[in-house]
Amino acid sequence: MRHVLVVSPHRASRELLLRFLAEPEVKIRAAEDADAALTSIASTPPAVVVVDLRRPDEDHPLFLALLRKRHPGQAVIALVPGSLRVFDGSHERVRDMRSVPDSAEGLHQLLYALKESLDEVLAQHLLRVFRPPVGRA
């Protein structure tokens, strides 16, 4: 079972993401703040962490810095205003969402871009898990 951790201080955002990202083969947990997220990651490392940064919160930059320092290979998808930042554990890319309107249609497009990015990162996670070791025999 692959694990996904959703981090958002806003209950409505957490619940929306939990429902939208739910799949039978993926276990999704939620954390409301940096402390709860770091504790959850330490106890059961997720395949990917989804962080909702669309609303200003002073804990987010600190949380992302701590996450990168403590778990440098952790895959992270950050929802930021105007884009999705996708770090798969080794490479980071940005999906530009600035052309998406700030409406129900825009939220719909953002969520589907998130779902697509999450599926890609989870597939890469499976490849890393099942890839045969290279190097020493």
PDB file of C-alpha atoms in Angstrom:
ATOM      1  CA  MET A   1       0.000   0.000   0.000  1.00  0.00           C
ATOM      2  CA  ARG A   2       1.350   3.421  -0.950  1.00  0.00           C
ATOM      3  CA  HIS A   3       0.981   6.229   1.582  1.00  0.00           C
ATOM      4  CA  VAL A   4       0.268   9.897   0.846  1.00  0.00           C
ATOM      5  CA  LEU A   5       0.343  12.638   3.474  1.00  0.00           C
ATOM      6  CA  VAL A   6      -1.780  15.768   2.921  1.00  0.00           C
ATOM      7  CA  VAL A   7      -0.683  18.824   4.924  1.00  0.00           C
ATOM      8  CA  SER A   8      -2.954  21.843   5.248  1.00  0.00           C
ATOM      9  CA  PRO A   9      -3.899  23.994   8.237  1.00  0.00           C
ATOM     10  CA  HIS A  10      -7.349  24.516   6.704  1.00  0.00           C
ATOM     11  CA  ARG A  11      -9.838  21.774   7.476  1.00  0.00           C
ATOM     12  CA  ALA A  12     -11.946  22.305   4.341  1.00  0.00           C
ATOM     13  CA  SER A  13      -8.867  22.039   2.100  1.00  0.00           C
ATOM     14  CA  ARG A  14      -7.688  18.880   3.883  1.00  0.00           C
ATOM     15  CA  GLU A  15     -11.074  17.216   3.519  1.00  0.00           C
ATOM     16  CA  LEU A  16     -11.370  18.177  -0.156  1.00  0.00           C
ATOM     17  CA  LEU A  17      -7.896  16.810  -0.922  1.00  0.00           C
ATOM     18  CA  LEU A  18      -8.510  13.623   1.086  1.00  0.00           C
ATOM     19  CA  ARG A  19     -11.717  12.893  -0.826  1.00  0.00           C
ATOM     20  CA  PHE A  20     -10.402  13.862  -4.243  1.00  0.00           C
ATOM     21  CA  LEU A  21      -7.136  11.925  -4.003  1.00  0.00           C
ATOM     22  CA  ALA A  22      -8.679   8.777  -2.503  1.00  0.00           C
ATOM     23  CA  GLU A  23      -7.949   5.564  -4.401  1.00  0.00           C
ATOM     24  CA  PRO A  24      -8.264   1.922  -3.310  1.00  0.00           C
ATOM     25  CA  GLU A  25      -4.515   1.235  -3.504  1.00  0.00           C
ATOM     26  CA  VAL A  26      -3.444   4.486  -1.815  1.00  0.00           C
ATOM     27  CA  LYS A  27      -3.742   5.240   1.896  1.00  0.00           C
ATOM     28  CA  ILE A  28      -4.105   8.963   2.508  1.00  0.00           C
ATOM     29  CA  ARG A  29      -3.426  10.594   5.870  1.00  0.00           C
ATOM     30  CA  ALA A  30      -3.779  14.228   6.828  1.00  0.00           C
ATOM     31  CA  ALA A  31      -1.893  16.602   9.087  1.00  0.00           C
ATOM     32  CA  GLU A  32      -2.984  20.072  10.113  1.00  0.00           C
ATOM     33  CA  ASP A  33       0.407  21.535  10.958  1.00  0.00           C
ATOM     34  CA  ALA A  34       4.162  21.072  10.563  1.00  0.00           C
ATOM     35  CA  ASP A  35       4.624  19.252  13.877  1.00  0.00           C
ATOM     36  CA  ALA A  36       1.918  16.692  13.131  1.00  0.00           C
ATOM     37  CA  ALA A  37       3.264  16.215   9.604  1.00  0.00           C
ATOM     38  CA  LEU A  38       6.865  15.645  10.716  1.00  0.00           C
ATOM     39  CA  THR A  39       5.708  13.197  13.403  1.00  0.00           C
ATOM     40  CA  SER A  40       3.628  11.314  10.846  1.00  0.00           C
ATOM     41  CA  ILE A  41       6.524  11.178   8.357  1.00  0.00           C
ATOM     42  CA  ALA A  42       8.874   9.854  11.048  1.00  0.00           C
ATOM     43  CA  SER A  43       6.465   7.086  12.081  1.00  0.00           C
ATOM     44  CA  THR A  44       5.350   5.975   8.600  1.00  0.00           C
ATOM     45  CA  PRO A  45       7.227   7.582   5.698  1.00  0.00           C
ATOM     46  CA  PRO A  46       4.814   8.414   2.864  1.00  0.00           C
ATOM     47  CA  ALA A  47       5.548   7.963  -0.827  1.00  0.00           C
ATOM     48  CA  VAL A  48       4.674  11.636  -1.308  1.00  0.00           C
ATOM     49  CA  VAL A  49       3.674  14.646   0.793  1.00  0.00           C
ATOM     50  CA  VAL A  50       1.077  17.040  -0.649  1.00  0.00           C
ATOM     51  CA  VAL A  51       1.335  20.500   0.932  1.00  0.00           C
ATOM     52  CA  ASP A  52      -1.359  23.125   0.355  1.00  0.00           C
ATOM     53  CA  LEU A  53       0.383  26.509   0.277  1.00  0.00           C
ATOM     54  CA  ARG A  54      -2.398  28.431  -1.445  1.00  0.00           C
ATOM     55  CA  ARG A  55      -3.207  30.427   1.679  1.00  0.00           C
ATOM     56  CA  PRO A  56      -0.505  32.280   3.582  1.00  0.00           C
ATOM     57  CA  ASP A  57       0.712  30.486   6.670  1.00  0.00           C
ATOM     58  CA  GLU A  58       3.945  31.287   8.444  1.00  0.00           C
ATOM     59  CA  ASP A  59       4.685  27.600   9.146  1.00  0.00           C
ATOM     60  CA  HIS A  60       4.908  26.528   5.495  1.00  0.00           C
ATOM     61  CA  PRO A  61       8.402  27.825   4.586  1.00  0.00           C
ATOM     62  CA  LEU A  62       9.775  26.447   7.859  1.00  0.00           C
ATOM     63  CA  PHE A  63       8.003  23.119   7.350  1.00  0.00           C
ATOM     64  CA  LEU A  64       9.344  22.717   3.797  1.00  0.00           C
ATOM     65  CA  ALA A  65      12.879  23.608   4.941  1.00  0.00           C
ATOM     66  CA  LEU A  66      12.720  21.099   7.818  1.00  0.00           C
ATOM     67  CA  LEU A  67      11.270  18.452   5.525  1.00  0.00           C
ATOM     68  CA  ARG A  68      14.066  18.918   2.976  1.00  0.00           C
ATOM     69  CA  LYS A  69      16.716  18.843   5.718  1.00  0.00           C
ATOM     70  CA  ARG A  70      15.390  15.814   7.629  1.00  0.00           C
ATOM     71  CA  HIS A  71      14.121  13.839   4.606  1.00  0.00           C
ATOM     72  CA  PRO A  72      16.070  15.102   1.554  1.00  0.00           C
ATOM     73  CA  GLY A  73      14.715  12.446  -0.827  1.00  0.00           C
ATOM     74  CA  GLN A  74      11.076  12.837   0.211  1.00  0.00           C
ATOM     75  CA  ALA A  75       8.761  13.444  -2.747  1.00  0.00           C
ATOM     76  CA  VAL A  76       6.679  16.613  -2.277  1.00  0.00           C
ATOM     77  CA  ILE A  77       3.923  18.263  -4.271  1.00  0.00           C
ATOM     78  CA  ALA A  78       3.294  21.840  -3.165  1.00  0.00           C
ATOM     79  CA  LEU A  79       0.166  23.666  -4.254  1.00  0.00           C
ATOM     80  CA  VAL A  80       1.206  27.300  -4.466  1.00  0.00           C
ATOM     81  CA  PRO A  81      -0.699  30.241  -5.944  1.00  0.00           C
ATOM     82  CA  GLY A  82      -0.291  30.016  -9.707  1.00  0.00           C
ATOM     83  CA  SER A  83       1.557  26.696  -9.879  1.00  0.00           C
ATOM     84  CA  LEU A  84       2.205  23.183  -8.665  1.00  0.00           C
ATOM     85  CA  ARG A  85       5.770  22.469  -7.523  1.00  0.00           C
ATOM     86  CA  VAL A  86       6.542  18.788  -7.942  1.00  0.00           C
ATOM     87  CA  PHE A  87       9.668  17.301  -6.353  1.00  0.00           C
ATOM     88  CA  ASP A  88       9.913  13.577  -7.090  1.00  0.00           C
ATOM     89  CA  GLY A  89      12.789  12.933  -4.698  1.00  0.00           C
ATOM     90  CA  SER A  90      15.559  13.935  -7.075  1.00  0.00           C
ATOM     91  CA  HIS A  91      14.205  16.514  -9.556  1.00  0.00           C
ATOM     92  CA  GLU A  92      11.885  19.468  -9.178  1.00  0.00           C
ATOM     93  CA  ARG A  93       9.563  20.826 -11.822  1.00  0.00           C
ATOM     94  CA  VAL A  94       6.879  23.464 -11.865  1.00  0.00           C
ATOM     95  CA  ARG A  95       3.491  23.141 -13.515  1.00  0.00           C
ATOM     96  CA  ASP A  96       2.321  26.641 -14.359  1.00  0.00           C
ATOM     97  CA  MET A  97      -1.316  27.197 -13.394  1.00  0.00           C
ATOM     98  CA  ARG A  98      -1.448  30.996 -13.760  1.00  0.00           C
ATOM     99  CA  SER A  99      -3.797  30.776 -16.742  1.00  0.00           C
ATOM    100  CA  VAL A 100      -6.319  28.882 -14.601  1.00  0.00           C
ATOM    101  CA  PRO A 101      -9.186  31.170 -13.544  1.00  0.00           C
ATOM    102  CA  ASP A 102      -9.892  31.719  -9.855  1.00  0.00           C
ATOM    103  CA  SER A 103     -13.278  29.982  -9.946  1.00  0.00           C
ATOM    104  CA  ALA A 104     -14.871  26.565  -9.565  1.00  0.00           C
ATOM    105  CA  GLU A 105     -13.535  25.655 -13.012  1.00  0.00           C
ATOM    106  CA  GLY A 106     -10.060  26.781 -11.941  1.00  0.00           C
ATOM    107  CA  LEU A 107     -10.229  24.638  -8.807  1.00  0.00           C
ATOM    108  CA  HIS A 108     -11.335  21.704 -10.952  1.00  0.00           C
ATOM    109  CA  GLN A 109      -8.322  22.172 -13.274  1.00  0.00           C
ATOM    110  CA  LEU A 110      -5.936  22.536 -10.320  1.00  0.00           C
ATOM    111  CA  LEU A 111      -7.218  19.340  -8.695  1.00  0.00           C
ATOM    112  CA  TYR A 112      -6.880  17.329 -11.897  1.00  0.00           C
ATOM    113  CA  ALA A 113      -3.340  18.655 -12.443  1.00  0.00           C
ATOM    114  CA  LEU A 114      -2.582  17.629  -8.844  1.00  0.00           C
ATOM    115  CA  LYS A 115      -4.052  14.166  -9.415  1.00  0.00           C
ATOM    116  CA  GLU A 116      -2.004  13.717 -12.588  1.00  0.00           C
ATOM    117  CA  SER A 117       1.196  14.846 -10.834  1.00  0.00           C
ATOM    118  CA  LEU A 118       0.484  12.587  -7.867  1.00  0.00           C
ATOM    119  CA  ASP A 119      -0.010   9.583 -10.160  1.00  0.00           C
ATOM    120  CA  GLU A 120       3.335  10.329 -11.852  1.00  0.00           C
ATOM    121  CA  VAL A 121       5.208  10.647  -8.543  1.00  0.00           C
ATOM    122  CA  LEU A 122       3.604   7.473  -7.168  1.00  0.00           C
ATOM    123  CA  ALA A 123       4.595   5.581 -10.330  1.00  0.00           C
ATOM    124  CA  GLN A 124       8.188   6.813  -9.929  1.00  0.00           C
ATOM    125  CA  HIS A 125       8.081   5.714  -6.285  1.00  0.00           C
ATOM    126  CA  LEU A 126       7.068   2.204  -7.347  1.00  0.00           C
ATOM    127  CA  LEU A 127       9.908   2.106  -9.867  1.00  0.00           C
ATOM    128  CA  ARG A 128      12.401   3.000  -7.121  1.00  0.00           C
ATOM    129  CA  VAL A 129      10.951   0.371  -4.786  1.00  0.00           C
ATOM    130  CA  PHE A 130      10.981  -2.447  -7.330  1.00  0.00           C
ATOM    131  CA  ARG A 131      14.101  -1.491  -9.305  1.00  0.00           C
ATOM    132  CA  PRO A 132      16.825  -4.119  -8.880  1.00  0.00           C
ATOM    133  CA  PRO A 133      19.924  -2.850  -7.092  1.00  0.00           C
ATOM    134  CA  VAL A 134      22.750  -1.705  -9.346  1.00  0.00           C
ATOM    135  CA  GLY A 135      26.396  -1.788  -8.402  1.00  0.00           C
ATOM    136  CA  ARG A 136      27.959  -4.221  -5.983  1.00  0.00           C
ATOM    137  CA  ALA A 137      27.232  -7.894  -6.338  1.00  0.00           C
TER     138      ALA A 137
END
